[in-house]
Structure formats: C-alpha cells, structure tokens
Short mmCIF file of C-alpha atoms and ligand atoms in Angstrom, two decimals:
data_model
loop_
_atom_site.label_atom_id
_atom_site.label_comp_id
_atom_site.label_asym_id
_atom_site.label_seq_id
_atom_site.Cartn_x
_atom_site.Cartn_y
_atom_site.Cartn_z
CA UNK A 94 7.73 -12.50 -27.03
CA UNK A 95 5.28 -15.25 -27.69
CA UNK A 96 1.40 -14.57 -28.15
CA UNK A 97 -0.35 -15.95 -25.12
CA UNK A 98 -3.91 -16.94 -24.72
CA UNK A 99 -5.43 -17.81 -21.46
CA UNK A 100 -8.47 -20.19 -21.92
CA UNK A 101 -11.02 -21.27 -19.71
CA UNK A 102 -10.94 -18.75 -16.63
CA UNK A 103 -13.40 -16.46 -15.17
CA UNK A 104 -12.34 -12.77 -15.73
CA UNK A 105 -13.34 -11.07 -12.91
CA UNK A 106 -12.43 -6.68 -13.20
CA UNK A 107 -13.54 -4.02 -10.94
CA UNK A 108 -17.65 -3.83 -12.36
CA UNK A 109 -17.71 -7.62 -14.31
CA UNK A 110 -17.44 -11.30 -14.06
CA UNK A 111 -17.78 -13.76 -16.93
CA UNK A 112 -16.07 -16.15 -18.75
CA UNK A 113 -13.93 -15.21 -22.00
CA UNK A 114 -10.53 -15.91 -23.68
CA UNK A 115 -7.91 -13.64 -23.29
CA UNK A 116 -4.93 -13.27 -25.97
CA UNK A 117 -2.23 -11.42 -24.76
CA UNK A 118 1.00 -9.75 -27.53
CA UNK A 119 3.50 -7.18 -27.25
CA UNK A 120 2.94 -6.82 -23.48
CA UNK A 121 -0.57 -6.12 -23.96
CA UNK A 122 -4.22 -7.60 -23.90
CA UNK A 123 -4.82 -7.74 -27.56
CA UNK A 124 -8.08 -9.42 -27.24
CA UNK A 125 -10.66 -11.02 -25.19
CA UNK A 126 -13.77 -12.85 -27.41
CA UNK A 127 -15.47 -15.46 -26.12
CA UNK A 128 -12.82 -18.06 -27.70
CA UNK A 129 -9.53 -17.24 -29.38
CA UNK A 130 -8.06 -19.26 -32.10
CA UNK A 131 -4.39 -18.79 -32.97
CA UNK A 132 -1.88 -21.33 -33.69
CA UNK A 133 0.90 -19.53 -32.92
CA UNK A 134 0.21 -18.93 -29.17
CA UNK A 135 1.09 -20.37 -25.58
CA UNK A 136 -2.34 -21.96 -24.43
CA UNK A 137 -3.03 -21.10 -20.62
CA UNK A 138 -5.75 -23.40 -18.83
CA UNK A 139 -6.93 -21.08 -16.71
CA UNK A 140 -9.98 -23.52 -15.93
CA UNK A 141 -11.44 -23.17 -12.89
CA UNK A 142 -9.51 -20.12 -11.77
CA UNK A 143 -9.94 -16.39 -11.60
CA UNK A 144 -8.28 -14.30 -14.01
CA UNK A 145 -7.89 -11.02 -12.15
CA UNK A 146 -6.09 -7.82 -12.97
CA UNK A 147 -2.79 -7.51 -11.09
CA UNK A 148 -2.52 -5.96 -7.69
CA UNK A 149 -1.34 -3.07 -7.37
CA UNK A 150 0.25 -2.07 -4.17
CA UNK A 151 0.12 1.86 -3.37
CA UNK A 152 1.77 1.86 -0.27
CA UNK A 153 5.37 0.03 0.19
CA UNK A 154 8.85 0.78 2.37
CA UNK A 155 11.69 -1.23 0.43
CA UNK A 156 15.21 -0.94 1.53
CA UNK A 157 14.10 2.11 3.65
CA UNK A 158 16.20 3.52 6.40
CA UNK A 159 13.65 4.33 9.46
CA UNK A 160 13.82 4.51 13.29
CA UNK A 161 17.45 4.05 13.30
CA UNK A 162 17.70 1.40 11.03
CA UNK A 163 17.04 -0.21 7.48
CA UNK A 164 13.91 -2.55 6.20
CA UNK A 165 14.67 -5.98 5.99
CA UNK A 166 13.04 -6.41 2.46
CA UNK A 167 14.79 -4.46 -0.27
CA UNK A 168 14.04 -4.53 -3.60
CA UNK A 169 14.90 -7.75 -4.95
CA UNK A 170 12.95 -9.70 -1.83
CA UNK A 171 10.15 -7.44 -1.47
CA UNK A 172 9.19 -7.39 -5.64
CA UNK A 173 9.59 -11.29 -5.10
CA UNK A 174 7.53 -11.82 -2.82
CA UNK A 175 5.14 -9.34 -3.87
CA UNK A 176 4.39 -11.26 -7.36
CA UNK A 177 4.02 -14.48 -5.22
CA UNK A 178 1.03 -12.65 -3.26
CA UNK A 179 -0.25 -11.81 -6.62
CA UNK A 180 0.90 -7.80 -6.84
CA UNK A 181 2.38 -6.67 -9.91
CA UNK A 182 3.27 -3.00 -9.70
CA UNK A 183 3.87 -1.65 -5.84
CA UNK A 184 4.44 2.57 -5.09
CA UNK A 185 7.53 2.85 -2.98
CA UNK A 186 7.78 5.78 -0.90
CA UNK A 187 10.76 7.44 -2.24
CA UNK A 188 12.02 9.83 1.32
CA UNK A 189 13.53 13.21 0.47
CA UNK A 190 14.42 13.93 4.63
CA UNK A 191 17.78 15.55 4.92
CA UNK A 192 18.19 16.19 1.16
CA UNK A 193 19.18 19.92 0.06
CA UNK A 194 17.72 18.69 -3.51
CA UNK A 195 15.10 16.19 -3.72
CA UNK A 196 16.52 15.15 -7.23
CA UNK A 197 18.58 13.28 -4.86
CA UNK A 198 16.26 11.16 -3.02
CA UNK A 199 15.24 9.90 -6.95
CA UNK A 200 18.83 9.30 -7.43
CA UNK A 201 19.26 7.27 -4.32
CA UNK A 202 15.77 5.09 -4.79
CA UNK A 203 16.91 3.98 -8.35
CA UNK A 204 20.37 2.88 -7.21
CA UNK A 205 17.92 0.82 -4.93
CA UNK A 206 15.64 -0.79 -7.36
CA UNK A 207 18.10 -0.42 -10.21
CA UNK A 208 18.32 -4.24 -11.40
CA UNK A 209 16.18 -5.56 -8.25
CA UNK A 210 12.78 -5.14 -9.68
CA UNK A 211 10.73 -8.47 -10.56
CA UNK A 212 7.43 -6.04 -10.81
CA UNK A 213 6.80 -2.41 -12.12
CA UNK A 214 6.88 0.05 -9.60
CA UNK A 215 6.73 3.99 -8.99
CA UNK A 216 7.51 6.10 -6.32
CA UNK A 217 5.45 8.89 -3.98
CA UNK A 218 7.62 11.32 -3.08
CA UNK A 219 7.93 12.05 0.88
CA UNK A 220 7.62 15.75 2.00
CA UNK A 221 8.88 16.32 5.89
CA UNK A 222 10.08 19.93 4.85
CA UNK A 223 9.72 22.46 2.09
CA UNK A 224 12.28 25.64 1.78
CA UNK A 225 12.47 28.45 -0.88
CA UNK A 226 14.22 26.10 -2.87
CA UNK A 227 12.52 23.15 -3.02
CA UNK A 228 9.50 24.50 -3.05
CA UNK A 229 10.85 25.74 -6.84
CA UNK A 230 12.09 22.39 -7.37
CA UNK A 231 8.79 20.31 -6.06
CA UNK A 232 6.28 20.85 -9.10
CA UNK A 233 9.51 20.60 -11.81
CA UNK A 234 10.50 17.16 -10.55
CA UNK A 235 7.00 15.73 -10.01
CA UNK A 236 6.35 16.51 -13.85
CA UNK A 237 9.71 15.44 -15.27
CA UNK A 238 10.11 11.70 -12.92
CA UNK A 239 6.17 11.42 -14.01
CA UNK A 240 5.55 11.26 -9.82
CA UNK A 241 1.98 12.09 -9.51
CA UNK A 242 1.69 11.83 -5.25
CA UNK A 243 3.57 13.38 -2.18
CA UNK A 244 3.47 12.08 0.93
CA UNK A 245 3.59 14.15 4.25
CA UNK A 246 3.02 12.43 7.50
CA UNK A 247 2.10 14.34 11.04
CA UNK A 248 3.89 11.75 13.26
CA UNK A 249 7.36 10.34 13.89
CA UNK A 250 8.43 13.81 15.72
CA UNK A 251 11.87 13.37 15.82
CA UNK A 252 11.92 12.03 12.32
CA UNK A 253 9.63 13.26 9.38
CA UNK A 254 7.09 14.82 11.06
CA UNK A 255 5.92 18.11 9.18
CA UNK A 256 4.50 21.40 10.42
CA UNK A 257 1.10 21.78 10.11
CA UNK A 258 2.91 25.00 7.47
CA UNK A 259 4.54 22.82 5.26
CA UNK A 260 1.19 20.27 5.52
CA UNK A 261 -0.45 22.85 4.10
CA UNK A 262 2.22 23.82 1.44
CA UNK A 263 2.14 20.52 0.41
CA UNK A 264 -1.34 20.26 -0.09
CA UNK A 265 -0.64 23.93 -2.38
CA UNK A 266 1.39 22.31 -4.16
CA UNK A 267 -1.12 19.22 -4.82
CA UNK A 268 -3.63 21.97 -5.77
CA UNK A 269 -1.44 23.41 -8.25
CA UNK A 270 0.13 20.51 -10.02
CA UNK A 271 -2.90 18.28 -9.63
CA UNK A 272 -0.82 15.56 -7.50
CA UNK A 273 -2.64 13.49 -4.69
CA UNK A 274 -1.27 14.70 -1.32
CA UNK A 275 -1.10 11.48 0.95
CA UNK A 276 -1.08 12.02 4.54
CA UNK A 277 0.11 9.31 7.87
CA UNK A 278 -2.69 10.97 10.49
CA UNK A 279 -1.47 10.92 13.92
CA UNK A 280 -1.06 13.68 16.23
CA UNK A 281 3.01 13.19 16.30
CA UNK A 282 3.50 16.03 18.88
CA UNK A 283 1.19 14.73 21.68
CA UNK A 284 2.18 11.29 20.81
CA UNK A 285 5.43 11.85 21.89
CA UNK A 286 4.22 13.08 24.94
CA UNK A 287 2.72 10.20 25.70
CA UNK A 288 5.33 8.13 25.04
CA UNK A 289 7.77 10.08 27.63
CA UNK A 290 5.11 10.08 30.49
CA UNK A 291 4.62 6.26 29.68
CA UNK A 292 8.22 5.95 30.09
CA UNK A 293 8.73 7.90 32.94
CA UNK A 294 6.10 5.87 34.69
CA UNK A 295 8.23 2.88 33.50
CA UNK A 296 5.83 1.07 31.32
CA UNK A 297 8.01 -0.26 28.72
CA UNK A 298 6.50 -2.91 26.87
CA UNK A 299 5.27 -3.28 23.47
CA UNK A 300 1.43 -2.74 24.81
CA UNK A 301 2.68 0.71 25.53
CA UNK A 302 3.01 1.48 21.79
CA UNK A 303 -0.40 0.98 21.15
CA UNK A 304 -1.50 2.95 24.43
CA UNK A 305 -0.12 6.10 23.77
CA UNK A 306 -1.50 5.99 20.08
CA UNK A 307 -5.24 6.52 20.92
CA UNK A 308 -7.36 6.66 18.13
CA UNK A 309 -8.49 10.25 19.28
CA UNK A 310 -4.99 11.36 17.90
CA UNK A 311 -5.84 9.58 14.42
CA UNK A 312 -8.88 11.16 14.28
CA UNK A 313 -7.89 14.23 15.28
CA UNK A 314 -4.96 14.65 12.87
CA UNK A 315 -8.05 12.83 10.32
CA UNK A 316 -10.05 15.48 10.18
CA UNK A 317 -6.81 18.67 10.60
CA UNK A 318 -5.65 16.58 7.59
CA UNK A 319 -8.80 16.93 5.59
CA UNK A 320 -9.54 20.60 6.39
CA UNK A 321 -6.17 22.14 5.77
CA UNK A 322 -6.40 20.02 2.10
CA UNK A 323 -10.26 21.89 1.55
CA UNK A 324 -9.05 24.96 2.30
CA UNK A 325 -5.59 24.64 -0.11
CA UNK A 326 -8.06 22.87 -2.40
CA UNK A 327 -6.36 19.72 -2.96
CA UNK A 328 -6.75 15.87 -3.56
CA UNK A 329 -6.49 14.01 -0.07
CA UNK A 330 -5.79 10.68 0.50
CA UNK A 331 -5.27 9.12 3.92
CA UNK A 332 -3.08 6.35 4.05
CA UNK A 333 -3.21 3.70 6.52
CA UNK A 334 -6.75 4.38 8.25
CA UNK A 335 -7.09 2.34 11.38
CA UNK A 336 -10.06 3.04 13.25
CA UNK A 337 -13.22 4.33 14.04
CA UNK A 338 -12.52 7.75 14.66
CA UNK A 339 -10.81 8.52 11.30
CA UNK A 340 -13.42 6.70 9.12
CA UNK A 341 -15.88 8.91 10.27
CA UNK A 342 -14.13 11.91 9.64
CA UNK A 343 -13.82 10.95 6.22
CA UNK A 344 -17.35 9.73 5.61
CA UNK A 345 -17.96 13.48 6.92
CA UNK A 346 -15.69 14.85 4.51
CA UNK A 347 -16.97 12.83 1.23
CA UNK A 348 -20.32 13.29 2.06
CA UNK A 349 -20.01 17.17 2.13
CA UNK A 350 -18.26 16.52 -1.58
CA UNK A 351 -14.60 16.50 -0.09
CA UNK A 352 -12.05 15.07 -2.23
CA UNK A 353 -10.69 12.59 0.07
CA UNK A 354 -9.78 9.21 -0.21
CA UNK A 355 -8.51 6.57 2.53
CA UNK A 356 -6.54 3.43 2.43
CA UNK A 357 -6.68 0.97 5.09
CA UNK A 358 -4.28 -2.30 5.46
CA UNK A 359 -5.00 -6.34 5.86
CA UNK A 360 -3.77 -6.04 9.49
CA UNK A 361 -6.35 -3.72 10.58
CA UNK A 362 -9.08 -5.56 9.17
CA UNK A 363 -7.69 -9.32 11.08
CA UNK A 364 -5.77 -8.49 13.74
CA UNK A 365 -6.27 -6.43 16.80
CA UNK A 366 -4.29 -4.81 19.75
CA UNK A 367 -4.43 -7.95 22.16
CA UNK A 368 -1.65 -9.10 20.16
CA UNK A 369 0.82 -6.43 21.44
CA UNK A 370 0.49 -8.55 24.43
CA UNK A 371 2.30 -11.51 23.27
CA UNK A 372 4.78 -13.15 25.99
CA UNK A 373 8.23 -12.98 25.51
CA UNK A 374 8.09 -9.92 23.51
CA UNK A 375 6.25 -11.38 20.66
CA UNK A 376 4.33 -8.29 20.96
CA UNK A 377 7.09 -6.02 19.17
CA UNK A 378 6.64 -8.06 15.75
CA UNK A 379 2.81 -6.25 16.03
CA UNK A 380 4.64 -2.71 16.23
CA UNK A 381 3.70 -0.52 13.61
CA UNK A 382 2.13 3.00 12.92
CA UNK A 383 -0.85 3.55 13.65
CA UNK A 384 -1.10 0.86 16.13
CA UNK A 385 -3.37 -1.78 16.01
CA UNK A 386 -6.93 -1.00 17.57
CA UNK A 387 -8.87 -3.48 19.86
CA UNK A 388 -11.21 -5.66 18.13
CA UNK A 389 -14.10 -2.74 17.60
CA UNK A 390 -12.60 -1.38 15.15
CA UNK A 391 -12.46 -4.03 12.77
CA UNK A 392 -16.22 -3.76 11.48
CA UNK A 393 -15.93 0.06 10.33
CA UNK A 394 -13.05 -0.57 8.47
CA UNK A 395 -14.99 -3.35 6.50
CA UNK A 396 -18.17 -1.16 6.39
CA UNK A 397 -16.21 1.87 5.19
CA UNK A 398 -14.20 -0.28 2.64
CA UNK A 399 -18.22 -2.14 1.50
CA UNK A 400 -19.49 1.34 1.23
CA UNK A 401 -16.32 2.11 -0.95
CA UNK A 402 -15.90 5.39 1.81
CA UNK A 403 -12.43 3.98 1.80
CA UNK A 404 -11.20 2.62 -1.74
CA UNK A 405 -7.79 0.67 -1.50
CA UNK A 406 -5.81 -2.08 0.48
CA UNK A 407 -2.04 -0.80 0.73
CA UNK A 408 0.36 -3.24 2.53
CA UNK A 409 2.66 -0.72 4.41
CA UNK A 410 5.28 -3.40 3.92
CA UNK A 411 8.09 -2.37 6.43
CA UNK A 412 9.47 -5.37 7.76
CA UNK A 413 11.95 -5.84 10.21
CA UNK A 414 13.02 -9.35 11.11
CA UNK A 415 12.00 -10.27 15.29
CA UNK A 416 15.42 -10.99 15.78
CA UNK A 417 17.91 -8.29 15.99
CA UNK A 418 15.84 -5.52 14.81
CA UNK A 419 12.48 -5.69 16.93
CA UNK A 420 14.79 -6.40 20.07
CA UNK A 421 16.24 -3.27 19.43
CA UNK A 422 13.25 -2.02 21.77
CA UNK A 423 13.38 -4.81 24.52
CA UNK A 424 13.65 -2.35 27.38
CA UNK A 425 12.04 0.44 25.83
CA UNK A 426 8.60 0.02 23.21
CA UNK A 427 9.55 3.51 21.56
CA UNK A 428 13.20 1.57 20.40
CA UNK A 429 10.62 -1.06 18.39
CA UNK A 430 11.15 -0.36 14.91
CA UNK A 431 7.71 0.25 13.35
CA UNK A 432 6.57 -1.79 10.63
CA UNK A 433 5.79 -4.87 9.57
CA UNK A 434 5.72 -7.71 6.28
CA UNK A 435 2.71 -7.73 4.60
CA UNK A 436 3.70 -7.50 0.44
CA UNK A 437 2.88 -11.08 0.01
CA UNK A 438 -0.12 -11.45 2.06
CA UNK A 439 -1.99 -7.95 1.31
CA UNK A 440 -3.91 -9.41 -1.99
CA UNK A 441 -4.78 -13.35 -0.31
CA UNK A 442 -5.89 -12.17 2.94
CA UNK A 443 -8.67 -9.46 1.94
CA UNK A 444 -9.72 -12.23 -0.45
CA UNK A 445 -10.25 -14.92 2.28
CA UNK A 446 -10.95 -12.56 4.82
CA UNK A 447 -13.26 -10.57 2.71
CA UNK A 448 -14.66 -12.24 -0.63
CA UNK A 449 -14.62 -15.48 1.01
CA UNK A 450 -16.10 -14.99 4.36
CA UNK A 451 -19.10 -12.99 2.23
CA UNK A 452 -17.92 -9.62 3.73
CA UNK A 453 -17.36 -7.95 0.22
CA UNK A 454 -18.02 -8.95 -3.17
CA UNK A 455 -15.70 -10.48 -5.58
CA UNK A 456 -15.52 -6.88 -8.03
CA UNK A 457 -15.51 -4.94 -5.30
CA UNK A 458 -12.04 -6.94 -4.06
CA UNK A 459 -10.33 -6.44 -7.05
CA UNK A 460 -11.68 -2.62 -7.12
CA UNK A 461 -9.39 -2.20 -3.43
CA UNK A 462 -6.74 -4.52 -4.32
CA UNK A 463 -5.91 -3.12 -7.80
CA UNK A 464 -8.20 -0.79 -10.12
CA UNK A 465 -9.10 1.90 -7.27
CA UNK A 466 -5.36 2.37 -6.91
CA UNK A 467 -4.84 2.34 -10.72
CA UNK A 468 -7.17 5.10 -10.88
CA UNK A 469 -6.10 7.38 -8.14
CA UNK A 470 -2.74 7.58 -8.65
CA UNK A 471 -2.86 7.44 -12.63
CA UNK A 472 -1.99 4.40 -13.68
CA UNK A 473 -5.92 3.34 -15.09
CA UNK A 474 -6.41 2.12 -17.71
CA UNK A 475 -2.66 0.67 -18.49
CA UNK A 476 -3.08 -1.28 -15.04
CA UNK A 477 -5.78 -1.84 -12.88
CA UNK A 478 -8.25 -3.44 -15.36
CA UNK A 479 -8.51 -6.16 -17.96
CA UNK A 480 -8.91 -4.89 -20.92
CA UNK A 481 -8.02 -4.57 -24.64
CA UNK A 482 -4.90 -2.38 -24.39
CA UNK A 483 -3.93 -2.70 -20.64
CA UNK A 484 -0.89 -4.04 -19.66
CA UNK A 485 -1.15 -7.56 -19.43
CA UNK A 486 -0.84 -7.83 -15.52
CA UNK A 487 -2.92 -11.15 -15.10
CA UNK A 488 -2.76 -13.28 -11.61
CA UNK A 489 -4.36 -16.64 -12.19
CA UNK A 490 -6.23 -17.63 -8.99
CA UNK A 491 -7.50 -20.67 -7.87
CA UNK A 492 -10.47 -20.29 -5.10
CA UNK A 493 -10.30 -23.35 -4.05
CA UNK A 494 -7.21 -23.48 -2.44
CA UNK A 495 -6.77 -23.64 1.30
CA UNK A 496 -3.35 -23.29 3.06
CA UNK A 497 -1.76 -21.91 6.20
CA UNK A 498 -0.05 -18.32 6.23
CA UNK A 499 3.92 -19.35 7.59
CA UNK A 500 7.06 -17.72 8.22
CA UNK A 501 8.26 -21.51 6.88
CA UNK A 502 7.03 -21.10 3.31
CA UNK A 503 7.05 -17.00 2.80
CA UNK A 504 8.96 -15.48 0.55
CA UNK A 505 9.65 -12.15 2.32
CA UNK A 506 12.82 -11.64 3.80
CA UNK A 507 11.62 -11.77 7.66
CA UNK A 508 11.96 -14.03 10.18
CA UNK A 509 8.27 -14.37 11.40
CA UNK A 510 4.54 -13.54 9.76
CA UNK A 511 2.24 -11.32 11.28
CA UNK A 512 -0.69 -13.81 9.83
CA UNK A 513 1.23 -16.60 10.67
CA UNK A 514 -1.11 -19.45 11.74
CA UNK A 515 -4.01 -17.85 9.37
CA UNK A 516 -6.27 -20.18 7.22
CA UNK A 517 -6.71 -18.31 4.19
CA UNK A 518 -8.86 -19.65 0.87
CA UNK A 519 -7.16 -19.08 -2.16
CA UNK A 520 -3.81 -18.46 -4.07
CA UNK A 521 -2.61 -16.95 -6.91
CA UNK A 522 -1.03 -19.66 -8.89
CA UNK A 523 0.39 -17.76 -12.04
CA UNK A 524 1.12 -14.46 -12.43
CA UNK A 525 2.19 -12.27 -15.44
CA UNK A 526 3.03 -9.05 -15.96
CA UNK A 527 3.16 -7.20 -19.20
CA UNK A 528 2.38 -10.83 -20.75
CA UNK A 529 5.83 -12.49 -19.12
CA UNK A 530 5.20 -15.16 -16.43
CA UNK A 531 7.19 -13.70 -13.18
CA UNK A 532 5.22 -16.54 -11.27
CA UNK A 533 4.65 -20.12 -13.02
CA UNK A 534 2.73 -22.61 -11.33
CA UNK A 535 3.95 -21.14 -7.92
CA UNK A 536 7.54 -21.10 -8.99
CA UNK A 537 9.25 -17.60 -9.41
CA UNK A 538 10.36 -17.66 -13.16
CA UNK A 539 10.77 -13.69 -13.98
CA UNK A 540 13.72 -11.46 -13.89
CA UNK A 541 14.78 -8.88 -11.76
CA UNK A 542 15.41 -6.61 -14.64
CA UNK A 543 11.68 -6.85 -16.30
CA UNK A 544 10.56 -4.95 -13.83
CA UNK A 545 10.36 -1.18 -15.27
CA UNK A 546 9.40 2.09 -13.51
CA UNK A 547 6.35 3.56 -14.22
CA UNK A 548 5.54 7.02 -15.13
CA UNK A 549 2.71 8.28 -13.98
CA UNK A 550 -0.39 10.28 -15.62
CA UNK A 551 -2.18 12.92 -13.63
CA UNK A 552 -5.28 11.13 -12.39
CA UNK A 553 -8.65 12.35 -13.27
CA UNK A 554 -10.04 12.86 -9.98
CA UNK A 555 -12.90 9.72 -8.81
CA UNK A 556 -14.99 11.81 -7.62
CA UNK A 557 -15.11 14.87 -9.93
CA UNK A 558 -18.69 15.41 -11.08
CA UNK A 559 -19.51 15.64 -6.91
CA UNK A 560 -15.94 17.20 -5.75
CA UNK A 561 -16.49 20.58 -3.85
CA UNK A 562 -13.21 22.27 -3.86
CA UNK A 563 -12.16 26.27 -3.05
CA UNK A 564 -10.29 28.28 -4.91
O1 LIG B 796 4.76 1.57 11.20
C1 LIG B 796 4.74 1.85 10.01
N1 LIG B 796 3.58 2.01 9.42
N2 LIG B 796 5.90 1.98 9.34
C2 LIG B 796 6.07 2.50 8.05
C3 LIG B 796 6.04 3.99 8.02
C4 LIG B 796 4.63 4.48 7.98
O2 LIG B 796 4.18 5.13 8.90
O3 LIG B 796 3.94 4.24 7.01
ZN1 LIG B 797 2.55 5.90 8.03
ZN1 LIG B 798 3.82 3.26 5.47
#
C-alpha cells in the first residue's frame, strides 16, 4: 500500500475544525502536522473540501427477509452505495427469529456479506425470543463474534415482536455483559388492533399505515422501553425516534441520569406524513416503521438532535423497489412492505438539511453522522475520529456542490428515492477507507472483498460520570 497524504483540506472531527495535512500508511493516519513532506507518497488536493471522518451507519437491513419478502439492496449494492453517500462502516442487523441456535443467524449473515462488502461492517444481533438455551448461548456468542449490541423490537406482532419478559431479559443480559440493548418502540399489540379495525372499516390505503401508528404508541412503548432497561440496569438505545412523544420521554430519562440514547433517521427530519397521500399509490414507497409524523414533529427531532438528547443519524436502509414489492399492499396498506432506501442519502441530507440550512453546526454533524456511533457501539477511537492511529476512513467533501437527489443517478438498488426531487448542498467526492480509495473522484474504484468485519470493543458508556443505574 502506498503512503498517502491529503493536502490542503479542512479537517473537520466531532469537537475541531482547522486546516492540516494528513499522511495516511498501513491503513492508518500516521500523521497530521500542519504540512507533510514525503516523497514517496500519493498527494491528495483536498483544497477547498472537508476532510471528515467516515460515516458510520448504525442502523442497516441488507439482504434481509421481512414482511414476507427480501430487501432489495443486499450486500454488494447497499456497501456501494453506501461509500458513494460517504459511509464507510454500516451495523447490519443480523436476525436470529426462528433459529434454535443463534450461531446460526452469524452463519447465515456472513454467507451474505461474504465477498459483497465494499465497506467494514458489524452486526447487532436481533432478539424476538430467549429460551433456556439461548439464554446460555447469548453472552458466549456476543463475546466470541466481538457483537457488542442486541436488538429487540416491541412491534411487528406477527413477526419479531418480543414479550415485554424477554424485553426485559434482554436488557439482563445487556446489564451483565455490558452490551447496548437497542429497542424499535411501538406498541406492536395495539397496533395491530388498529390495523384490523382500519381494515374492517375498509380503509385500505397507504395513509392508513401511518394512522394506526399514533405517536402515543411510540411514546408509550418510549418510556416502557426505558423503565424496564433502569430497572434491569442496562444501556438503552432507541433506534429510529420519530416524534414528539418519544423525545420527551427520553429527555425525561437522561435528565434523571438514565442511560439512554436515541437515534433518529434523515426521513423524519425532511419528510412528513402528507406524503403517504401520494396518488396512484405513490404513498406505499413512504411505508416504513414508525411512520412518518405530520410536519410538527420535525422541529423536536432537530432540537433533540442540537441539544445532543438524541446522538446519531441511522439510515434504516430497507428498501424495497415500488414496483413489485410495494404493490404487494395495493388493496391492503398492512401488505406494504416496510422500509425504505436511505444508505446513500443518510450522510448528504443531514448535511444540507442541517449544517447547511444553519440548523446544526458543522462538528456537531459529524458527531451524529459518525463519532457518536463510533463511541456507543465501540468502535471509537479506530473509527469515528481523525486521528493519529484511527483507521483511515476519510470522505473528501466539497460544500459547494449543489445537485438534485434522483432515482436516475442513485446507486441503490431501488427503483425510486424517497428524497427524490431534493436540492441538497454538498457531496462527498472521494472516499477512503483504511487508506484505499473505494470512491475516486465520484467513481467507485474499491473492492468488494476490502471490506472486513469489525469486531467490536465494549463501549465505555457516554454518559458514565452522570449514569444512575440499579443494581
Ligand atoms: O420500516 C422499517 N423501519 N423497516 C425496517 C425494520 C425496522 O423496523 O427497523
Ligand atoms: Zn424498527
Ligand atoms: Zn430498522
């Protein structure tokens, strides 16, 4: 591998902004002076760019079988098109439903990234159910695979929804092995009521799918969520936050020294529920879980995310293409598969919805997009940062960019955009990660067997000097 420097950018990391050479060998960030000489490098212009550290995605569905079907993006599209968008490691959620072992729900997600990888990657592991025996087998696995986050969710009844029981086993088990216990809050049970009385009445269309998701049944499960992990004493962190009623549950909780986190996603922050009224059943391709919220909810979500009460942008890339998948529910909104693609947007659109449109500052984007997630799910300080002995993730981006969000020019394997029609300001023009180019000058140049799973470290907890936990 050649030494690299990059010359002439603005390093911009989670708490500083200034202008320094970087040289990059053996994978690493070897240095960063003010300038580096060395003849025998590659000499990046970075001039006039950002040099950021790169994204890292904590919440992605590749290849993942799910309301009766499979994502459209698998491995090789969705690691793609996540290094275009400027994201160089992603978490998968790795699902253990139906397995007697969950060794072989491991097995079965490397055969899926095995060799389809352009980006490094690790995996939560999904909890729906927990028995004598896997209970035994949880903490074992978790230390050996270097998995340092479950996942439980309290919707999709008839699929993964857990018992409030195992919820709180899980969150045992988080306590004990020091994993982070994430958690999809909605009330699954009444949901589903809902959605029969909504179809009994014969209201069928997309619109319906936000309608029986109130936010009352986010925030509801919110708050269950965040008491059962207090009293089992563990690390919570609430993926996919949507709306009012859940950010102030955990304000609540953080302010009485809780240890919860929350994620929330670019759609939530953009779009709003209007758009499950599209004609023609456009409205499906805005069918995802939690729904989206009307408008209102927008400005928590940026004040919780300014006030760092929620600390990272996942994607929840689960994308099924419009055609033949989405139509599966054209007579009936709870047949939508729920999902959507946003991999390749995630990182672009909080920066020109966010840094650009002066909502949040320019550290505080890279904190959400890449070093908050680092540190919560132990990955900090080998990514997340730039810094002398990190990884040498680097996205070059140039500011000053405008262009149009399209379905035309994506690189995601999905028939229409969510954002499509969005103005956004900026790009990442180069990316690199672990000093190789994967993107070059907007051209994918990596390999789809660079991209190497990640073993994780048992994070130190954010917010230990203030964490109140029993037990
Ligand atoms: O609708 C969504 N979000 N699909 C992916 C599964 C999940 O709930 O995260
Ligand atoms: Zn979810
Ligand atoms: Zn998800």
């Amino acid at each position: 591998m050649t030494k690299k420097i990059i010359t002439g950018g603005t390093i911009v990391t989670a708490t500083d902004t200034y202008k320094a050479d970087i040289l990059i060998e053996n994978e690493k960030i070897a240095q960063i002076a003010a300038k580096i000489i060395d003849s025998e490098a590659e000499i990046i212009d970075a001039t006039g760019k950002y040099v950021f550290p790169g994204g890292i995605d904590p919440h992605t569905h590749l290849d993942m079988p799910f309301n009766n079907t499979v994502t459209d993006d698998d491995w090789e599209s969705g690691t793609i098109a996540a290094a275009f968008g400027g994201t160089t490691t992603i978490l998968d959620f790795c699902l253990t439903a139906g397995e007697t072992k969950l060794s072989n729900a491991i097995e079965k997600w490397n055969e899926k990234s095995k060799g389809k990888a352009a980006i490094d990657y690790g995996y939560h592991l999904m909890i729906s159910d927990l028995n004598e025996e896997t209970e035994k087998e949880l903490p074992l696995l978790l230390e050996k695979e270097g998995i340092t986050s479950i996942k439980v969710f309290m919707a999709y009844a008839k699929e993964f929804q857990a018992t409030d029981r195992t919820l709180y086993k899980a969150f045992k088990i988080g306590k004990e092995t020091g994993a982070v216990v994430m958690v999809h809050c909605e009330n699954g049970s009444v949901i589903d009521e809902l959605v029969e009385q909504a179809k009994l009445a014969g209201n069928t269309a997309p619109i319906y799918h936000a309608l029986t998701r109130p936010p009352e049944l986010e925030g509801e499960a919110t708050k269950r969520a965040i008491e059962l992990a207090y009293v089992a004493g563990a690390t919570l962190y609430v993926v996919h936050v949507t709306c009012k009623e859940a950010v102030d549950e955990i304000i609540k909780a953080r302010e009485k020294g809780y240890d919860v986190y929350g994620e929330t996603c670019p759609p939530y922050l953009t779009l709003d529920q209007t758009a499950l009224e599209k004609p023609n059943f456009e409205g499906a391709k805005y069918v995802w879980s939690p729904p989206l919220r009307p408008i209102s909810h927008q400005e928590p979500l940026w004040n919780a995310l300014k006030a760092k009460q929620l600390q990272t942008i996942g994607s929840d890339q689960c994308s099924f293409n419009f055609n033949g998948k989405k139509q599966l529910g054209l007579n009936d909104f709870s047949k939508i598969p729920n999902g959507g693609p946003f991999i390749e947007d995630r990182f672009s659109v909080l920066y020109s919805e966010g840094v650009a449109k002066g909502r949040i500052s320019l550290n505080d984007f890279v904190d959400m997009i890449s070093t908050s997630a680092a540190k919560i799910f132990g990955l900090y300080p080998q990514k997340g940062t730039i810094a002398v002995g990190s990884d040498a993730d680097i996205v070059l981006f140039d500011p000053s960019v405008k262009r149009t969000i399209s379905a035309q020019t994506h690189h995601m394997n999905v028939d229409y955009n969510a954002f499509e029609g969005l103005e956004v300001t900026g790009e990442p023009i180069s990316v690199l990660l672990r000093g190789e180019y994967v993107i070059k000058d907007k051209q994918f140049v990596g390999s789809l067997d660079y991209g190497k799973y990640i073993k994780r470290k048992l994070a130190k907890k954010l917010s230990d000097e203030e964490a109140v936990v029993p037990n």
